[in-house]
CSV table of C-alpha atoms and ligand atoms in Angstrom, one decimal:
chain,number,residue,atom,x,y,z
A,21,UNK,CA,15.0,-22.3,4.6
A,22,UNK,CA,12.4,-24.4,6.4
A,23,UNK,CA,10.5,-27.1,4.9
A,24,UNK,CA,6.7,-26.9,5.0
A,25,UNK,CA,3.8,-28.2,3.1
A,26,UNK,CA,2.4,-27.5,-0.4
A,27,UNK,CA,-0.6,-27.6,-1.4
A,28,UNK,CA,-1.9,-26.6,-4.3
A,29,UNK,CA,-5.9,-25.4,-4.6
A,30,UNK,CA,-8.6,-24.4,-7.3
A,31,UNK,CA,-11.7,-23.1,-5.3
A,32,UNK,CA,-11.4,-20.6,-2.8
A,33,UNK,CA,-13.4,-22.7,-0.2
A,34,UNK,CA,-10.6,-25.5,-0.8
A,35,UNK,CA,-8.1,-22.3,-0.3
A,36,UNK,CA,-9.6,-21.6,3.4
A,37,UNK,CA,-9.9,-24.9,4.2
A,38,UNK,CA,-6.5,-26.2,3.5
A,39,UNK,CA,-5.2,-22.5,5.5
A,40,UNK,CA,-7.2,-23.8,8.5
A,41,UNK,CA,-5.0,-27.5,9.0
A,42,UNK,CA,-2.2,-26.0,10.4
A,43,UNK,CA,-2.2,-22.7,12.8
A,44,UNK,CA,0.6,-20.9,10.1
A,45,UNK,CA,-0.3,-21.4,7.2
A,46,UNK,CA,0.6,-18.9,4.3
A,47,UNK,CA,-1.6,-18.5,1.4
A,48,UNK,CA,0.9,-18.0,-1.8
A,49,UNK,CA,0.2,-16.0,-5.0
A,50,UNK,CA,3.2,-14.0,-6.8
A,51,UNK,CA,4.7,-15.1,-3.6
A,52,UNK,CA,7.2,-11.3,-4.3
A,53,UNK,CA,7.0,-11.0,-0.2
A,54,UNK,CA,6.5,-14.4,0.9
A,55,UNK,CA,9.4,-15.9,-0.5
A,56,UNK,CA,11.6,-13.8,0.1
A,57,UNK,CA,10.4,-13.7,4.5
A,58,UNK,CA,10.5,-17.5,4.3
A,59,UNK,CA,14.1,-17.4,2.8
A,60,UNK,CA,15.3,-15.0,5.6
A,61,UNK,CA,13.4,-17.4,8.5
A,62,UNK,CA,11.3,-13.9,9.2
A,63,UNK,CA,8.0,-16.5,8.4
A,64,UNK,CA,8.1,-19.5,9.0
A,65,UNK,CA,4.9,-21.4,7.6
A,66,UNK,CA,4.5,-25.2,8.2
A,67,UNK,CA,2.0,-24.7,5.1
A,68,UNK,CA,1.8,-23.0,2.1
A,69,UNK,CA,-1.4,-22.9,0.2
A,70,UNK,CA,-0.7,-22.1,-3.2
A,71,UNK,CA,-3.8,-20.0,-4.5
A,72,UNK,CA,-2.7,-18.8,-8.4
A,73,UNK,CA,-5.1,-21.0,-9.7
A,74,UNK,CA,-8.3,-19.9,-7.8
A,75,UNK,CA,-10.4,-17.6,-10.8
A,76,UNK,CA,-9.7,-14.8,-9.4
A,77,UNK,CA,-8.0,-13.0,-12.2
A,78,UNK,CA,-11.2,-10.5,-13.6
A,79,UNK,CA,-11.3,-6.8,-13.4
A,80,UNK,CA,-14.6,-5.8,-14.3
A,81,UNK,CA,-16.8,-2.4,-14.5
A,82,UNK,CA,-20.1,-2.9,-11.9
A,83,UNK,CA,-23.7,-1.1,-12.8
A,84,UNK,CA,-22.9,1.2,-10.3
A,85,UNK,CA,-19.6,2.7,-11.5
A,86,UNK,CA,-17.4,0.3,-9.1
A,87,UNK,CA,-14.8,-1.6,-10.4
A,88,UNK,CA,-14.1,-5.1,-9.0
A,89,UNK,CA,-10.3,-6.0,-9.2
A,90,UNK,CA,-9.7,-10.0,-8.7
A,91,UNK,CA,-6.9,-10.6,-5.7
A,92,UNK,CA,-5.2,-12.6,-8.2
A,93,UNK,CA,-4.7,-9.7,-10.7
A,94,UNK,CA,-1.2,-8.9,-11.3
A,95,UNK,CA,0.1,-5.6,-10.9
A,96,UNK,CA,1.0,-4.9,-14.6
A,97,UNK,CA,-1.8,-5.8,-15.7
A,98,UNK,CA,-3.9,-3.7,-13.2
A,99,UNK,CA,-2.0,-0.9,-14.4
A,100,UNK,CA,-2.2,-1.2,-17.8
A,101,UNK,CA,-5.8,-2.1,-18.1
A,102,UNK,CA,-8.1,0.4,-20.0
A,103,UNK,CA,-10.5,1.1,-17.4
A,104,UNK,CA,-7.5,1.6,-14.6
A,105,UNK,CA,-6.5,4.4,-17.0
A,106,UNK,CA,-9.5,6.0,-18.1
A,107,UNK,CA,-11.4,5.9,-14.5
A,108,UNK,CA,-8.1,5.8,-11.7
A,109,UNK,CA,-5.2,7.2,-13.3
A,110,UNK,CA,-3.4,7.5,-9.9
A,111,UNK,CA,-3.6,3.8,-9.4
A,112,UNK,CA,-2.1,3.1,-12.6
A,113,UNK,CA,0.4,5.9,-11.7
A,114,UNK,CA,0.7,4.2,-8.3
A,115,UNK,CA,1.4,1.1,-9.4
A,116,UNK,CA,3.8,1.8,-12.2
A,117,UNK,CA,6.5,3.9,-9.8
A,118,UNK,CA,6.8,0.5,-7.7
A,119,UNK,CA,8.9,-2.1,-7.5
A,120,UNK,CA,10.3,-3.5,-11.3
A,121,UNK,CA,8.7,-4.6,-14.5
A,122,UNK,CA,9.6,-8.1,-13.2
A,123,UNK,CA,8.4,-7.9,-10.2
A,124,UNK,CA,5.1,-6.4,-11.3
A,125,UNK,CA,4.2,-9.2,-13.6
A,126,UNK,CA,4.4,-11.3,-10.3
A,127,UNK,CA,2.8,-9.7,-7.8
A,128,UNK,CA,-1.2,-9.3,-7.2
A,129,UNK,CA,-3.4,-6.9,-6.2
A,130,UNK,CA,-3.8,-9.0,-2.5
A,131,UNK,CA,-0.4,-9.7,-2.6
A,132,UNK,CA,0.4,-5.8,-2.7
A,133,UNK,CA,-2.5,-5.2,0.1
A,134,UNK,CA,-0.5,-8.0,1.9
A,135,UNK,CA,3.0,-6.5,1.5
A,136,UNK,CA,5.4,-6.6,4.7
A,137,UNK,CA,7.1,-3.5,6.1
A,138,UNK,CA,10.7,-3.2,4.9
A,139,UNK,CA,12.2,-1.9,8.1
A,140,UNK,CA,15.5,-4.2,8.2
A,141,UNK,CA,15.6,-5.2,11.7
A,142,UNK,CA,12.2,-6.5,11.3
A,143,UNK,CA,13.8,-8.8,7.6
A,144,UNK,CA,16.9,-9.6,10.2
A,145,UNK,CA,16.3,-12.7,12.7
A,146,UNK,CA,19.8,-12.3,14.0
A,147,UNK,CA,18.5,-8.6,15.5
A,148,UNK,CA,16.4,-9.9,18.8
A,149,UNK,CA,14.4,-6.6,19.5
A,150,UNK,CA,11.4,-6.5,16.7
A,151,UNK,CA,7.8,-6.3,18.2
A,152,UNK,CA,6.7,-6.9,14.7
A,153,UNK,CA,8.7,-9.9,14.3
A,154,UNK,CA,8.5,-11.2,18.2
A,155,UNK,CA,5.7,-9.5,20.3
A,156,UNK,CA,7.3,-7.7,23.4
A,157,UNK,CA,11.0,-7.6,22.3
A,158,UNK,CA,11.2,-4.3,22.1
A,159,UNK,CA,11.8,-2.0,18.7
A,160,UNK,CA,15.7,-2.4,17.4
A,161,UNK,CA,14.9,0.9,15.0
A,162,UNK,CA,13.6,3.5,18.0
A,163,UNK,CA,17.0,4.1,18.9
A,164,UNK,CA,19.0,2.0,15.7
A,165,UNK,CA,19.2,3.6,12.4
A,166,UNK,CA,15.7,5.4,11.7
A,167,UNK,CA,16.1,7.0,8.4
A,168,UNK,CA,13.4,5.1,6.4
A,169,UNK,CA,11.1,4.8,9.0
A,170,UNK,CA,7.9,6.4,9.8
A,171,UNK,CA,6.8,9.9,11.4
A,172,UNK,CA,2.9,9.5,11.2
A,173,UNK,CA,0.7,6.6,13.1
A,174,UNK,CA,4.0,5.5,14.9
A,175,UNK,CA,3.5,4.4,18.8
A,176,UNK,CA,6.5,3.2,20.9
A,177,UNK,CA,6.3,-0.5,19.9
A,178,UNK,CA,7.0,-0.1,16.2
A,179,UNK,CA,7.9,2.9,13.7
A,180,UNK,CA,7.9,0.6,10.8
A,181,UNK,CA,6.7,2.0,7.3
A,182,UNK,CA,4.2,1.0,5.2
A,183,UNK,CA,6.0,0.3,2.0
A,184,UNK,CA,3.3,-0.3,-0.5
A,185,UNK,CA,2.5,2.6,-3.1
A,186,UNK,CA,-0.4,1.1,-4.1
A,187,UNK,CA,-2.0,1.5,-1.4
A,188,UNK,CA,-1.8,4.7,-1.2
A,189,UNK,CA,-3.6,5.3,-4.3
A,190,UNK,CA,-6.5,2.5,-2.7
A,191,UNK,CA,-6.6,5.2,0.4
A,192,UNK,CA,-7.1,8.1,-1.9
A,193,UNK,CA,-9.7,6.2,-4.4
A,194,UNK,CA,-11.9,4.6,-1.1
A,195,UNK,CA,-13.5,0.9,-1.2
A,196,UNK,CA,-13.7,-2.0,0.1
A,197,UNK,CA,-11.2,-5.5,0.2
A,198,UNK,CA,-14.0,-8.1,-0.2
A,199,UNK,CA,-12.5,-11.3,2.1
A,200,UNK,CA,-13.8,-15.1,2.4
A,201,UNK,CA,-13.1,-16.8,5.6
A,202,UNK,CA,-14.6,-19.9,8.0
A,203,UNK,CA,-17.2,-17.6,9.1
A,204,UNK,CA,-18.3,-16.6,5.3
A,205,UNK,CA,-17.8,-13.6,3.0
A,206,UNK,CA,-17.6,-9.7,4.2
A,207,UNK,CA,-16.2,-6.5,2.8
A,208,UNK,CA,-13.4,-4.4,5.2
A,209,UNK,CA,-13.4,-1.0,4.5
A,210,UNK,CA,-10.0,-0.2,2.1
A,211,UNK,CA,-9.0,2.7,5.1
A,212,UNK,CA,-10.0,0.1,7.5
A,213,UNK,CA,-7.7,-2.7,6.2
A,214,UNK,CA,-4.7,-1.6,7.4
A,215,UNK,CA,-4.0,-1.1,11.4
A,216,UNK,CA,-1.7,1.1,13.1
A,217,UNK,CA,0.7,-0.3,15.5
A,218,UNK,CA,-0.6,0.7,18.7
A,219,UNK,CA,0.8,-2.1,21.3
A,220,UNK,CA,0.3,-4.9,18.5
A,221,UNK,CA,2.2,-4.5,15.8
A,222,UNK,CA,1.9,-7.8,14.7
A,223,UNK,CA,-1.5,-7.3,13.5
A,224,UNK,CA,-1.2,-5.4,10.2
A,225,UNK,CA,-4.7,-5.8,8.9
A,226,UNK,CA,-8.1,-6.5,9.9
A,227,UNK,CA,-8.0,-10.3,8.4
A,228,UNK,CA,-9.3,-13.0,10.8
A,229,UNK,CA,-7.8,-15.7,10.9
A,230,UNK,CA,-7.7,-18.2,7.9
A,231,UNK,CA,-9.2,-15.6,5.5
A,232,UNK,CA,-8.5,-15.0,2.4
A,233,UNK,CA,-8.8,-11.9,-0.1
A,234,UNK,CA,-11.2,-12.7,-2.8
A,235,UNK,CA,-11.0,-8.7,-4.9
A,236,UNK,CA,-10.9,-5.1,-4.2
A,237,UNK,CA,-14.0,-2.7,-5.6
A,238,UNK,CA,-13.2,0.3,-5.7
A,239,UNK,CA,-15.6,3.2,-5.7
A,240,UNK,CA,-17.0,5.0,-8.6
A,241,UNK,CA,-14.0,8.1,-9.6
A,242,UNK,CA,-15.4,11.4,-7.9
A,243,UNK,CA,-15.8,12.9,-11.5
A,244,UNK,CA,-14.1,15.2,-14.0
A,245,UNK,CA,-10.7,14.7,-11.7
A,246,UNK,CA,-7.2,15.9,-11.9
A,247,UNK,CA,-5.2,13.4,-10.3
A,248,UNK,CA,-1.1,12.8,-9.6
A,249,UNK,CA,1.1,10.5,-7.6
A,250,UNK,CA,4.6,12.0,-6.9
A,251,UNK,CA,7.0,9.5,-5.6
A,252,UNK,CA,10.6,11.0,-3.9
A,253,UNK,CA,13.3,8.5,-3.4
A,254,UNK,CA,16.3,7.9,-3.2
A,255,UNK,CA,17.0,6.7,-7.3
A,256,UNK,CA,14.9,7.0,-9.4
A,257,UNK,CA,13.3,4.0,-10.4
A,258,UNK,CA,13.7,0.8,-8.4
A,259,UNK,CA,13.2,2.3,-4.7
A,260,UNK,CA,10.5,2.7,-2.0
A,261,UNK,CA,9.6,5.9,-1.0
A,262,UNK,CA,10.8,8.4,1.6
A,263,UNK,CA,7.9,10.4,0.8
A,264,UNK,CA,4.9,9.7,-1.6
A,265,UNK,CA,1.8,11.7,-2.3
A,266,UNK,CA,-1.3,10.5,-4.0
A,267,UNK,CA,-4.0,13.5,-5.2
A,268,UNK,CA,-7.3,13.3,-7.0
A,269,UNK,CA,-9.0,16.8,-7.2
A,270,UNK,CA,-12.0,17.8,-8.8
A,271,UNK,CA,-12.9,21.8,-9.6
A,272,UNK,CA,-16.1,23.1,-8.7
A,273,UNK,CA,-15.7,26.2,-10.8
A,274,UNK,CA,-12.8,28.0,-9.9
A,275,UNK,CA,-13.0,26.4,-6.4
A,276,UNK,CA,-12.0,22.8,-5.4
A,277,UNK,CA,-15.2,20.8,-4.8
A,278,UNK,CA,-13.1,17.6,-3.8
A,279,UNK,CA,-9.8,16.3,-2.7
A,280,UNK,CA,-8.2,13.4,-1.9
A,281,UNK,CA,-4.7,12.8,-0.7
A,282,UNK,CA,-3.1,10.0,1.0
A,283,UNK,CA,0.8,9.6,1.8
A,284,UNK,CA,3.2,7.1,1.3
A,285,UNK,CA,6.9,6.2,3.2
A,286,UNK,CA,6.0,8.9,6.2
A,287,UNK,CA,3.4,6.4,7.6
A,288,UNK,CA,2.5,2.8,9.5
A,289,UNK,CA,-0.4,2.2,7.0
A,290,UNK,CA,-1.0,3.7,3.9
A,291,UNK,CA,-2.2,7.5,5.2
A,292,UNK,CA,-5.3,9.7,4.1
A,293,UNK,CA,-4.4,13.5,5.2
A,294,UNK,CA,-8.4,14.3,6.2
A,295,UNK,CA,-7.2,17.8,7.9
A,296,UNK,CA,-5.5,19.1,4.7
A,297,UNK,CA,-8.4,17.9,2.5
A,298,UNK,CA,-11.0,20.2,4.4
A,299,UNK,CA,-8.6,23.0,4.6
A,300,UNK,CA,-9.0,22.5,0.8
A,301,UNK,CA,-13.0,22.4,0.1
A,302,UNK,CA,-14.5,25.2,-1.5
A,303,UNK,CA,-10.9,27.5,-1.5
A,304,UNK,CA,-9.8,28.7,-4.6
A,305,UNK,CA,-6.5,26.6,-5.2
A,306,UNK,CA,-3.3,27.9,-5.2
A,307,UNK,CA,0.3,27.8,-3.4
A,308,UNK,CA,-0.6,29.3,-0.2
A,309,UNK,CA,-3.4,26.8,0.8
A,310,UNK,CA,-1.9,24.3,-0.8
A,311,UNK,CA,1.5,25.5,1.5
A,312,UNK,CA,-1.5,25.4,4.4
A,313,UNK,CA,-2.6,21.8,3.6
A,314,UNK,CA,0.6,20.3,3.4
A,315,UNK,CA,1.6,21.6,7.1
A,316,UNK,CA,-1.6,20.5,8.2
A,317,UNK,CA,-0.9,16.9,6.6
A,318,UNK,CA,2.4,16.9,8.8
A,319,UNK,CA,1.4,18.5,12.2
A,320,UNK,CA,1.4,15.3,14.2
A,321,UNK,CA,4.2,14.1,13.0
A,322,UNK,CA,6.4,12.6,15.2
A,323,UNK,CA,10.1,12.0,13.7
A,324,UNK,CA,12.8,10.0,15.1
A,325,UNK,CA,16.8,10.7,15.0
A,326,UNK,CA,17.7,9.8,11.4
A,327,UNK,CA,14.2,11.0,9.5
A,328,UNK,CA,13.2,14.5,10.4
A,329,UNK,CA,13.9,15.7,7.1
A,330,UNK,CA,11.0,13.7,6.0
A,331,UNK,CA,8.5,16.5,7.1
A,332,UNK,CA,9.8,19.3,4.7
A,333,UNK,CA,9.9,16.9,2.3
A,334,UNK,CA,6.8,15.1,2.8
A,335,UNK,CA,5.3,18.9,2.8
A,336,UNK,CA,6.8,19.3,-0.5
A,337,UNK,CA,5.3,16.4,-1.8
A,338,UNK,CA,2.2,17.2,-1.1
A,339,UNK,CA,2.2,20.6,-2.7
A,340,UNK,CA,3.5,19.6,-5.8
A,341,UNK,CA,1.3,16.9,-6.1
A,342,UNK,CA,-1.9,19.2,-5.7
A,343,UNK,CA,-0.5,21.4,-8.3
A,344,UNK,CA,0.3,19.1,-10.8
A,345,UNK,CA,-3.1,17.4,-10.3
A,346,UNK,CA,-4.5,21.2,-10.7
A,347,UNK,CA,-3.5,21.7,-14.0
A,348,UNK,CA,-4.7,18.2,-14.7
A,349,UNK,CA,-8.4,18.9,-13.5
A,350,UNK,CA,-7.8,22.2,-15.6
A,351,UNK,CA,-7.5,20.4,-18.6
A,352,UNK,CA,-4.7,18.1,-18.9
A,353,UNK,CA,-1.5,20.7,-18.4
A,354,UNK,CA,0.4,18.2,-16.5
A,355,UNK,CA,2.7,15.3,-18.0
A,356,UNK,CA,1.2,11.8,-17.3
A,357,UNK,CA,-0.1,11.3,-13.8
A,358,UNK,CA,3.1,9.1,-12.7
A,359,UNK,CA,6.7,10.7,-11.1
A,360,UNK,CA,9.3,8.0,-13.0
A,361,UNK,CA,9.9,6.5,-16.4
A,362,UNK,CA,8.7,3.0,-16.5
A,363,UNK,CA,12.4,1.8,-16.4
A,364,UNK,CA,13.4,-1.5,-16.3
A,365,UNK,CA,15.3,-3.2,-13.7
A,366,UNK,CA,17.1,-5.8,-11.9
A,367,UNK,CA,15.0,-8.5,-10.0
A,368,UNK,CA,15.4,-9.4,-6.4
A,369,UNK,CA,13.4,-7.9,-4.0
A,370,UNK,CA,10.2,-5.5,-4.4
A,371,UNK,CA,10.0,-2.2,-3.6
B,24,SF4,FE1,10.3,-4.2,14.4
B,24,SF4,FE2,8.6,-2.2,13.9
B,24,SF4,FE3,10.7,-1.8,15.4
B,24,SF4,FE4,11.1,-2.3,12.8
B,24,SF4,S1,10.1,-0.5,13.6
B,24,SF4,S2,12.3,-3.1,14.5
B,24,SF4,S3,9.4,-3.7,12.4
B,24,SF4,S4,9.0,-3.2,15.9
């Protein structure tokens, strides 16, 4: 481990400010990611600015249905709070099939949006070829061990995952990640934060430099929804996914009016399946479309050696999700919107 600077800050213009001294700095909340990266020597920061104490820890409902979600927000309690429940059950059900109770009480809602790809050549410094890690090495898992990685948004320079299943719920809800920089305050798009790897997988997310996440607002709920998040793995509790699916669906009589679903552990960034949702609107659900969806979800996937059975399963995913979240919208058939017990488990590192 590498020394580097602390510094400790309690206004969000200090945070920035302090980021801006050295050219890599780290901001540190739960610090679930970024502890862990500067323990292996993957990031090497010659600063960290500590931001836990920036007032940043609100959730609260907006006049115009939104909710704004404070970066500094921890993951348990984002889950557990009442309006999570009663307005986004899939994030709560996101959010509670991730990573341990431990770890949840750490980590933050920016720290999640923040979270690094677990492909282990890219966690390895003693593997030379990572184009995530060292732009134009090369990419150790194109022809290395594949399994966990990524069939959707791929390019030639990186197949990493994104591992985060929040954020697949944030892709299904919509919003915006509301960010304060040098230059001021915007909003980024929630589908926008996120990049694919293209020739610069370095770049994860449309940051600038020196900014910092301030909340997440995420848009009103589409209305009387059924909603599910389905989360396969390889144990049951405790695991990232091979294949996740997020669904919110709202009936318009006996024909879906909406539907949202996003995918986890098949994709670079945290993946909304647009085809499959329009094959959806205004059909009268049931397995065959829903068998029609899922292939469209999966037609441009792209698997590697180790992880082509990721399709059939992603596919699988997908349909049992928009069931389950079908007899939900019907009137609350389904068991709780969530795949896994909340089981405890060991600490260490987050999936
Ligand atoms: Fe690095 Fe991406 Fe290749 Fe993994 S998949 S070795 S993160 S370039």
């Amino acid at each position: 481990m590498r020394n580097f600077s602390y510094r400790a800050v309690e206004e969000v213009g200090s945070a920035v400010a302090r980021h801006t001294e050295f050219s890599t700095s780290a901001f540190l909340a739960g610090g679930t990611t970024l502890i862990d990266l500067i323990k292996l020597d993957v990031m090497r920061p010659e600063q960290v600015v500590d931001v836990n104490r920036l007032p940043l820890k609100r959730i609260d409902l907006l006049d115009d249905g939104r909710i704004r979600i404070g970066a500094l927000v921890s993951n348990t309690e984002l889950a557990h709070h009442p309006l999570i429940r009663a307005r986004h059950p899939l994030l709560s059900a996101a959010l509670l099939s991730g990573a341990s109770t431990q770890l949840r009480n750490m980590a933050t809602t920016a720290g999640n949006l923040m979270q690094r790809t677990r492909c282990a050549y890219f966690r390895d410094p003693v593997v030379s070829e990572c184009n995530k890690r060292e732009p134009g090495s090369g990419c150790a898992a194109a022809t290395g061990i594949n399994r966990l990685h990524a069939v959707l948004g791929t390019s030639e320079h990186c197949v990493a995952t994104h591992p985060s299943d929040m954020c697949v719920a944030l892709a299904a809800i919509e919003g915006t990640v509301e960010v304060e920089g040098p230059g001021g305050k915007r909003e980024v798009a929630l589908l926008d934060f996120h990049l694919l790897p293209g020739d610069t997988p370095q770049r994860e997310h449309a940051l600038e430099a020196d900014e910092l996440i301030t909340s997440v607002v995420l848009a009103p709920p589409l209305g009387v929804a059924g909603a599910h998040y389905l989360k396969l793995r390889d144990r049951a509790s405790y695991e990232f996914a091979l294949a996740s699916c997020g669904v919110v669906l709202v009936l318009d009589g006996q024909r879906i009016g909406q539907v949202r679903i996003a995918l986890g552990g098949v994709a670079t960034k945290p993946w909304r399946a647009f085809e499959a949702e329009a094959s959806l609107v205004g059909v009268a659900p049931g397995r065959e479309c829903f068998e029609q969806a899922a292939r469209l979800a999966l037609a441009h996937a792209r698997p590697l050696e180790h992880n082509a059975f990721k399709l059939p399963l992603a596919r699988q995913a997908i349909v049992r999700a928009l069931e389950t979240a079908l007899d939900d919208a019907r009137g609350g058939m389904s068991p709780p919107a969530q795949s896994d017990t909340d089981a405890g488990s060991p600490a260490g590192d987050s999936p």
